[in-house]
Amino acid sequence: MSNASTKPKAGVPNPLQWLGSATLGMLAEIGRLSIFTGKTIGASFSPRWYPAQIIRQMIAIGFYSLPVVGLSAVFIGAALALNIYSGGSRFGAEQFVPNIVVLGITRELGVTITGLMLAGRVSAGIAAEIGAMRVTEQIDALKTLSANPFRYLYAPRFLAGILTLPILVLIADIIGVMGGWAVSTMGLGFDSTTYLRNTVDFLTWEDVTVGLIKAVVFGGVIAILGCYHGDKSSAGATGVGRAATFAMVGAAVLILAFNYLISTLLVDFGS
Amino acid sequence: MSSGPLLELKDVHKSFGPKQVLKGVNLDVSPGKSLVVLGGSGSGKSVMLKNALGLMTPDQGQILFDGDDVTHDQGKTREAMRARIGMLFQSAALFDSLTVWENIAFRLLNSDGLKRKEAKERAVESLKQVRLGSDVADLTPAEISGGMQKRVGLARAIVSKPELIFFDEPTTGLDPITADAINDLIVEQTKALGAAAISITHDMASARKIADEIAMLFEGKIIWRGPASEIDHSGNDHVDQFVHGRADGPIQPAL
């Protein structure tokens, strides 16, 4: 058989070949990302550390994300309260607004919204910064100056991610609940004291810890996806732009997937 | 130190997918000597330099540093080698999140564990050697010109008194006068340190000024090597074409 017959003609892609190469490409990518993750975690939990870099990243990732996290949480909490009130009123269950708002915020929405907002703000930002360092040879320069990029660049971002996300989520939880409270007391006729008492009485530690465990995982995902795509960024403005896009999209999808996975593992479905 | 070459590349091959970039490079530099490697765009100069520095690993062949095979070194041994080497990157590659003096003192602060005050004094001293005042020490790389960035890159390369310095296209992107000043500084500072130097460039004026020896890289191999004084009488068509900058000849322009 001639060689030509095994190759698809130009412009007419063979769907099986496309599927095969896409699958292989995806497996190779998962492999590379796993190795990168292993190296980053290894560097994060063994000396030497760069404390100044960790603090700098905690400020960049944590502190400067407060406005976006706070604003997102207050609107989500407010909208949630409105929807539960409207939906609940169909079967006379309006009084459950505080309970469902606090459950929805602490278990799901607080952490998911924080994670998704930070996938945009932080993951893409890290990818662009590391990508720019890659294409201007700063990462090579680090190595020639005897600094390991995994220790100097990636571990501080990873540690800052897993340490600050739980704090941000806790703040998002509180602000989200307060958003629901504000709408309920000002617009829906709830009594402020009763609303808050219902919230606090209904809330269990488990609801909060499930959210915080998710936050730690999401913090790691956000940092690692940013570092990974920045590190393998190709030259030029397009290369860095693509790195930022891939980091943001990858982090967002992984956050939603891990959210489901952790819920499956941690939520008690028993009686 | 052994009496042999300080750095030696033996039959180094490197490919990227189907593209063979280095096809058996043999090159060495003796302590205190300055070797310039000429080559056109895409001839594999940068890849050769990255292999020599250990930023890439050759597919085949050996890199010897001070007589030791360092081809596959990792971790501590690799860092020990790099502690004896300085590098000036083409784009200077200064860390833009750090000030000028923190860039120069990076190794002193992060590897050698110097106190900040002492490290800054060393950095300012290094700045003086590249004719920059202490007033630029607290600026960031974005606040200084391209020529000054090159000088700061040079200051960073020499601050820990290396035995070998790599220069990647040291004059690219500079006007002829600034380029000449950088060439002068390179000669002056490598001589002052007694360091060996390997420079890659396509700038003939720069090569003539800083080289003791010149080698020419073409299609992944060293095709000529000789003393800098013989560059105009190399008897090699490829070298002649390059030296005189003609589009016609055995080398096809990389368009």
XYZ file of C-alpha atoms in Angstrom:
526
model
C 0.000 0.000 0.000
C 1.356 3.384 -0.865
C 2.187 5.834 1.831
C -0.294 8.360 0.517
C -3.316 6.150 1.167
C -2.607 5.942 4.910
C -2.523 9.692 5.272
C -5.687 11.758 5.145
C -5.783 14.251 2.309
C -4.963 17.799 3.242
C -8.033 19.633 4.474
C -10.011 16.443 5.123
C -9.208 15.423 8.704
C -9.659 11.769 9.566
C -11.981 11.851 12.605
C -10.461 8.709 14.141
C -6.958 10.103 13.792
C -8.081 13.387 15.297
C -9.755 11.602 18.218
C -6.664 9.458 18.787
C -4.198 12.319 18.782
C -6.480 14.454 20.962
C -6.740 11.639 23.515
C -2.987 11.057 23.529
C -2.416 14.787 23.826
C -4.776 15.028 26.780
C -3.147 12.077 28.581
C 0.302 13.596 28.026
C -0.957 16.912 29.400
C -2.412 15.228 32.509
C 0.920 13.458 33.000
C 2.918 16.690 32.706
C 0.549 18.549 35.030
C 0.781 15.717 37.595
C 4.581 15.754 37.563
C 4.558 19.545 37.874
C 2.106 19.313 40.796
C 4.246 16.693 42.527
C 7.363 18.829 42.173
C 5.572 21.935 43.432
C 4.137 20.169 46.485
C 7.531 18.570 47.167
C 9.209 21.976 47.037
C 6.488 23.501 49.241
C 6.942 21.077 52.128
C 10.720 20.771 52.254
C 13.435 23.374 52.862
C 14.521 25.726 51.700
C 11.720 28.248 51.854
C 11.693 31.884 50.801
C 9.552 33.552 53.519
C 9.629 36.983 51.860
C 8.219 35.475 48.662
C 5.500 33.593 50.564
C 4.388 36.768 52.362
C 4.446 38.747 49.108
C 2.238 36.128 47.438
C -0.142 35.935 50.404
C -0.692 39.661 50.062
C -1.083 39.448 46.273
C -3.393 36.435 46.309
C -5.223 36.956 49.582
C -5.366 40.593 50.569
C -5.866 42.083 47.120
C -8.651 39.590 46.373
C -10.772 40.849 49.256
C -12.778 43.424 47.236
C -13.726 41.036 44.437
C -14.538 38.218 46.870
C -16.573 40.484 49.147
C -18.594 42.023 46.306
C -19.306 38.651 44.684
C -20.391 37.150 48.017
C -22.757 39.946 48.987
C -24.593 39.803 45.651
C -24.780 36.016 45.612
C -26.157 35.985 49.170
C -28.723 38.646 48.327
C -29.866 36.905 45.133
C -30.031 33.561 46.917
C -32.309 35.000 49.609
C -34.643 36.497 46.995
C -34.882 33.252 45.040
C -35.456 31.065 48.082
C -38.124 33.430 49.339
C -39.901 33.414 45.990
C -39.542 29.661 45.496
C -40.357 28.810 49.112
C -43.513 30.934 49.095
C -45.071 28.494 46.584
C -45.444 25.953 49.373
C -45.454 28.222 52.379
C -41.792 27.699 53.279
C -40.634 31.358 53.220
C -39.493 31.140 56.832
C -36.622 28.808 55.805
C -34.749 31.578 53.977
C -32.069 32.057 56.702
C -31.453 28.296 56.999
C -31.094 27.653 53.287
C -29.041 30.783 52.667
C -26.476 29.851 55.308
C -26.339 26.239 54.139
C -26.028 27.164 50.476
C -23.387 29.798 51.120
C -21.152 27.831 53.502
C -21.302 24.486 51.719
C -21.339 25.523 48.079
C -21.635 29.082 46.910
C -19.150 30.880 49.138
C -16.313 28.580 48.244
C -17.253 28.011 44.594
C -17.718 31.694 43.831
C -14.471 32.565 45.618
C -12.685 29.808 43.712
C -14.048 30.866 40.337
C -13.374 34.566 40.888
C -9.801 33.743 41.910
C -9.353 31.436 38.919
C -9.843 34.606 36.900
C -8.006 37.088 39.070
C -5.164 34.992 40.443
C -4.631 31.983 38.170
C -4.568 34.047 34.989
C -2.436 36.673 36.723
C 0.137 34.121 37.881
C 0.240 32.536 34.403
C 0.821 35.915 32.758
C 3.539 36.878 35.236
C 5.400 33.552 35.100
C 4.869 33.396 31.320
C 6.445 36.832 30.904
C 9.350 35.710 33.097
C 9.737 32.590 30.947
C 9.828 34.447 27.626
C 12.219 37.133 28.898
C 14.630 34.414 30.147
C 14.130 35.374 33.804
C 13.441 31.725 34.705
C 16.707 30.672 33.050
C 18.404 33.521 34.901
C 17.027 32.215 38.203
C 18.542 28.807 37.498
C 21.934 30.239 36.568
C 21.875 32.142 39.875
C 21.399 28.808 41.692
C 17.743 29.390 42.589
C 15.284 26.607 41.838
C 12.116 28.069 40.247
C 9.998 25.458 42.022
C 11.252 26.726 45.370
C 11.559 30.421 44.569
C 8.492 30.947 42.343
C 6.012 28.087 42.466
C 6.078 26.880 46.082
C 5.423 30.383 47.516
C 2.394 30.758 45.234
C 1.113 27.296 46.123
C 1.544 27.877 49.858
C -0.091 31.307 49.608
C -2.995 29.721 47.708
C -3.710 26.956 50.200
C -3.249 29.280 53.198
C -5.246 32.301 52.057
C -8.183 30.648 50.270
C -9.738 29.278 53.503
C -9.531 32.751 55.057
C -11.076 34.340 51.969
C -13.837 31.717 51.955
C -14.596 32.326 55.618
C -14.931 36.032 54.860
C -17.053 35.264 51.778
C -19.308 33.058 53.920
C -19.896 35.820 56.445
C -20.442 38.521 53.814
C -22.695 36.211 51.768
C -24.894 35.460 54.766
C -25.023 39.170 55.535
C -26.110 39.841 51.936
C -29.016 37.466 52.436
C -29.792 39.032 55.800
C -29.784 42.560 54.355
C -32.250 41.693 51.581
C -34.455 39.657 53.930
C -34.722 42.292 56.652
C -34.948 45.318 54.394
C -37.022 43.958 51.548
C -38.765 40.787 52.619
C -40.013 41.763 56.075
C -37.901 39.401 58.206
C -37.099 40.377 61.770
C -33.373 40.964 62.063
C -32.863 39.204 65.397
C -34.904 36.164 64.440
C -33.119 35.893 61.087
C -29.678 35.902 62.695
C -30.745 33.504 65.449
C -32.113 31.071 62.880
C -28.893 31.328 60.915
C -26.640 30.640 63.877
C -28.828 27.886 65.329
C -29.027 26.042 62.037
C -25.351 26.269 61.141
C -23.132 23.310 62.083
C -19.355 23.170 62.162
C -19.469 20.519 59.498
C -21.070 22.918 57.013
C -18.190 25.330 57.489
C -15.409 22.736 57.452
C -16.621 21.153 54.209
C -16.283 24.605 52.624
C -12.850 25.150 54.128
C -11.508 21.771 52.949
C -12.686 22.675 49.466
C -10.982 26.056 49.832
C -7.602 24.454 50.521
C -7.914 22.278 47.409
C -9.114 25.173 45.249
C -6.242 27.345 46.477
C -3.785 24.688 45.342
C -5.527 24.276 41.971
C -5.520 28.021 41.310
C -1.814 28.432 42.090
C -0.621 25.313 40.291
C -2.606 25.897 37.089
C -1.254 29.454 36.930
C 2.360 28.368 37.502
C 2.113 25.379 35.148
C 0.738 27.286 32.175
C 3.093 30.209 32.787
C 6.091 27.873 32.988
C 5.350 26.255 29.634
C 4.350 29.515 27.955
C 5.682 29.960 24.436
C 7.282 33.137 23.185
C 5.490 36.348 22.377
C 2.393 38.197 23.470
C 0.145 35.419 22.066
C 2.030 32.757 24.046
C 1.597 34.623 27.320
C -2.036 35.430 26.513
C -2.773 31.784 25.793
C -1.073 30.767 29.044
C -3.368 33.107 30.985
C -6.465 31.819 29.184
C -5.565 28.146 29.677
C -4.771 28.736 33.346
C -8.086 30.441 34.001
C -10.223 27.946 32.077
C -8.334 24.932 33.459
C -8.546 26.186 37.038
C -12.280 26.958 36.728
C -13.134 23.527 35.306
C -10.966 21.701 37.862
C -12.537 23.708 40.690
C -16.042 22.661 39.647
C -14.946 19.035 39.215
C -13.215 18.928 42.619
C -16.217 20.670 44.165
C -18.433 17.804 43.071
C -15.876 15.160 44.045
C -15.333 16.562 47.554
C -19.073 16.972 48.074
C -19.524 13.300 47.172
C -16.845 12.258 49.628
C -17.640 14.553 52.529
C -21.371 15.191 52.544
C -23.197 12.833 54.849
C -26.204 11.411 53.010
C -27.197 9.187 55.952
C -30.308 9.822 58.032
C 42.189 23.808 39.102
C 43.281 21.357 36.450
C 45.543 22.591 33.682
C 43.144 21.489 30.931
C 40.256 23.478 29.470
C 37.799 25.021 31.924
C 34.772 24.079 29.851
C 34.617 21.471 27.149
C 31.779 20.378 24.861
C 32.348 16.955 23.308
C 30.251 15.826 20.348
C 27.113 17.544 21.677
C 23.892 16.702 19.824
C 20.481 18.258 20.458
C 17.244 17.863 18.520
C 13.752 19.272 18.925
C 11.354 16.758 17.416
C 12.600 16.053 13.910
C 14.733 19.215 13.834
C 18.412 18.559 14.531
C 19.878 21.771 15.944
C 23.284 20.624 17.196
C 24.956 17.855 15.215
C 28.120 17.160 17.166
C 29.579 20.368 18.579
C 33.157 20.200 19.849
C 34.391 23.281 21.657
C 36.548 24.194 24.620
C 37.752 27.281 26.429
C 40.870 27.572 28.587
C 40.999 29.477 31.878
C 41.298 33.217 31.319
C 40.645 33.048 27.562
C 37.867 34.716 25.622
C 36.170 32.640 22.955
C 33.591 34.127 20.611
C 31.227 31.832 18.730
C 29.863 33.380 15.548
C 26.761 32.122 13.859
C 23.787 33.335 11.903
C 20.207 33.428 13.070
C 18.996 29.883 13.688
C 22.472 28.331 13.637
C 21.990 26.864 17.118
C 24.112 29.356 19.099
C 21.582 29.820 21.890
C 20.876 26.091 22.134
C 24.620 25.444 22.435
C 24.886 27.991 25.233
C 21.895 26.516 27.095
C 23.416 23.035 26.884
C 26.736 24.330 28.180
C 24.981 26.002 31.111
C 22.875 22.938 31.910
C 19.580 24.678 31.093
C 19.125 21.934 28.494
C 20.478 18.394 28.490
C 22.228 17.157 25.334
C 20.713 14.125 23.573
C 24.213 12.810 23.032
C 27.734 13.936 23.960
C 29.358 15.359 27.072
C 29.849 18.669 28.864
C 32.985 18.826 31.007
C 33.528 21.611 33.532
C 36.989 21.855 35.090
C 37.589 18.243 34.047
C 34.371 16.846 35.575
C 31.529 15.443 33.498
C 28.560 17.675 34.388
C 26.272 16.602 31.518
C 23.602 15.064 33.742
C 24.272 16.857 37.016
C 21.286 17.913 39.080
C 20.647 19.686 42.357
C 23.622 20.484 44.576
C 26.393 19.532 42.151
C 24.758 21.575 39.396
C 24.429 24.544 41.739
C 28.070 24.205 42.759
C 29.056 24.467 39.089
C 26.762 27.447 38.509
C 28.227 29.238 41.508
C 31.474 29.465 39.495
C 29.742 30.762 36.366
C 28.232 34.121 35.427
C 25.785 34.728 32.607
C 24.725 37.870 30.771
C 21.450 37.207 28.982
C 20.538 38.745 25.649
C 17.619 40.672 27.134
C 19.552 41.132 30.420
C 16.757 39.047 32.069
C 16.625 41.232 35.169
C 13.907 40.284 37.658
C 11.391 43.092 37.328
C 9.899 42.545 40.770
C 13.248 43.368 42.403
C 15.310 46.575 42.532
C 18.556 46.936 40.600
C 20.738 46.196 43.622
C 18.628 43.180 44.660
C 19.060 41.844 41.136
C 22.831 42.204 41.293
C 23.000 40.745 44.796
C 20.508 37.931 44.070
C 22.993 35.109 44.498
C 24.672 36.791 47.471
C 21.312 37.137 49.251
C 19.680 33.843 48.292
C 22.543 31.351 48.011
C 25.498 32.810 49.871
C 23.398 34.062 52.797
C 24.917 37.534 53.031
C 23.241 40.187 55.176
C 21.287 42.762 53.162
C 23.595 45.636 54.135
C 26.733 43.791 53.085
C 25.086 42.477 49.910
C 24.032 45.996 48.948
C 27.575 47.275 49.429
C 28.856 44.530 47.126
C 26.136 45.349 44.571
C 26.984 49.080 44.578
C 30.660 48.217 44.183
C 29.745 46.022 41.207
C 27.646 48.871 39.767
C 30.676 51.144 39.995
C 32.695 48.628 37.979
C 30.179 48.875 35.137
C 30.237 52.719 35.412
C 26.867 53.140 37.051
C 26.319 55.287 40.127
C 24.796 54.170 43.383
C 21.737 56.313 42.528
C 20.383 53.558 40.238
C 20.655 50.899 42.953
C 17.152 51.478 44.297
C 15.424 51.835 40.911
C 13.567 48.956 39.278
C 14.736 47.493 35.936
C 11.737 49.085 34.165
C 12.969 52.540 35.178
C 16.363 52.299 33.429
C 17.350 52.230 29.735
C 18.252 49.144 27.687
C 21.975 49.970 27.797
C 21.820 50.407 31.562
C 19.964 47.095 31.890
C 22.827 45.402 30.027
C 25.309 47.000 32.424
C 23.274 45.842 35.411
C 23.135 42.353 33.862
C 26.921 42.461 33.566
C 27.243 43.656 37.158
C 25.068 40.700 38.234
C 27.230 38.304 36.214
C 30.516 39.481 37.767
C 29.487 40.188 41.362
C 30.293 36.735 42.688
C 33.663 36.674 40.905
C 33.030 33.767 38.514
C 35.711 31.778 36.682
C 33.656 31.581 33.510
C 31.203 34.095 32.052
C 28.753 33.509 29.213
C 27.632 36.415 27.060
C 24.547 35.859 24.926
C 24.545 38.465 22.127
C 25.838 41.169 24.483
C 25.409 44.051 22.007
C 22.078 43.148 20.396
C 19.584 45.984 20.481
C 22.103 48.657 21.465
C 23.300 51.646 19.442
C 26.918 51.358 18.162
C 28.351 53.676 20.805
C 26.628 51.962 23.730
C 27.535 48.585 22.201
C 31.198 49.615 22.081
C 31.063 50.717 25.712
C 29.603 47.326 26.673
C 32.362 45.564 24.706
C 34.981 47.606 26.565
C 33.412 46.702 29.889
C 33.304 43.005 28.994
C 37.014 42.983 28.103
C 37.956 45.044 31.161
C 35.929 43.044 33.674
C 36.794 39.549 32.416
C 40.476 40.523 32.406
C 40.187 41.981 35.907
C 38.649 38.731 37.167
C 40.980 36.565 35.106
C 37.825 34.765 34.007
C 37.265 32.768 30.854
C 34.492 34.000 28.576
C 32.286 32.395 25.963
C 30.292 34.875 23.910
C 27.864 34.163 21.139
C 27.190 36.942 18.702
C 26.605 37.874 15.096
C 28.106 41.332 15.640
C 31.549 41.327 13.987
C 32.653 44.574 15.662
C 31.914 43.022 19.022
C 33.670 39.760 18.120
C 36.837 41.559 17.017
C 36.939 43.538 20.228
C 36.351 40.843 22.831
C 37.743 37.641 21.280
C 41.071 35.910 21.836
C 39.749 33.111 19.680
C 36.838 32.885 17.273
C 34.828 29.841 16.258
C 32.060 29.644 13.694
C 28.927 27.562 14.195
C 27.112 26.543 11.034
C 24.331 23.997 10.657
C 24.915 22.584 14.114
C 28.680 22.106 13.858
C 31.803 24.156 14.476
C 33.195 24.624 10.965
C 36.146 26.870 11.741
C 38.151 27.931 14.723
C 41.235 30.118 15.059
C 42.865 33.107 16.735
C 40.884 36.344 16.441
C 43.711 37.879 14.369
C 43.162 35.301 11.615
C 39.475 35.963 11.134
C 40.125 37.964 7.936
C 42.369 35.231 6.501
C 40.437 32.153 7.559
C 40.490 30.553 4.108
C 36.935 29.393 4.790
C 34.178 30.574 2.447
C 31.496 30.413 5.128
C 33.540 32.517 7.545
C 34.457 35.003 4.786
C 30.831 35.445 3.818
C 29.850 36.028 7.441
C 32.696 38.422 8.222
C 31.874 40.565 5.199
C 28.125 40.250 5.619
C 27.307 39.174 2.055
C 23.945 37.676 1.113
C 25.606 35.649 -1.686
C 27.742 32.652 -0.801
C 27.544 29.169 0.693
C 25.334 30.322 3.609
C 21.694 30.904 2.660
C 20.117 33.903 4.411
C 17.611 32.805 7.047
C 14.493 34.471 5.676
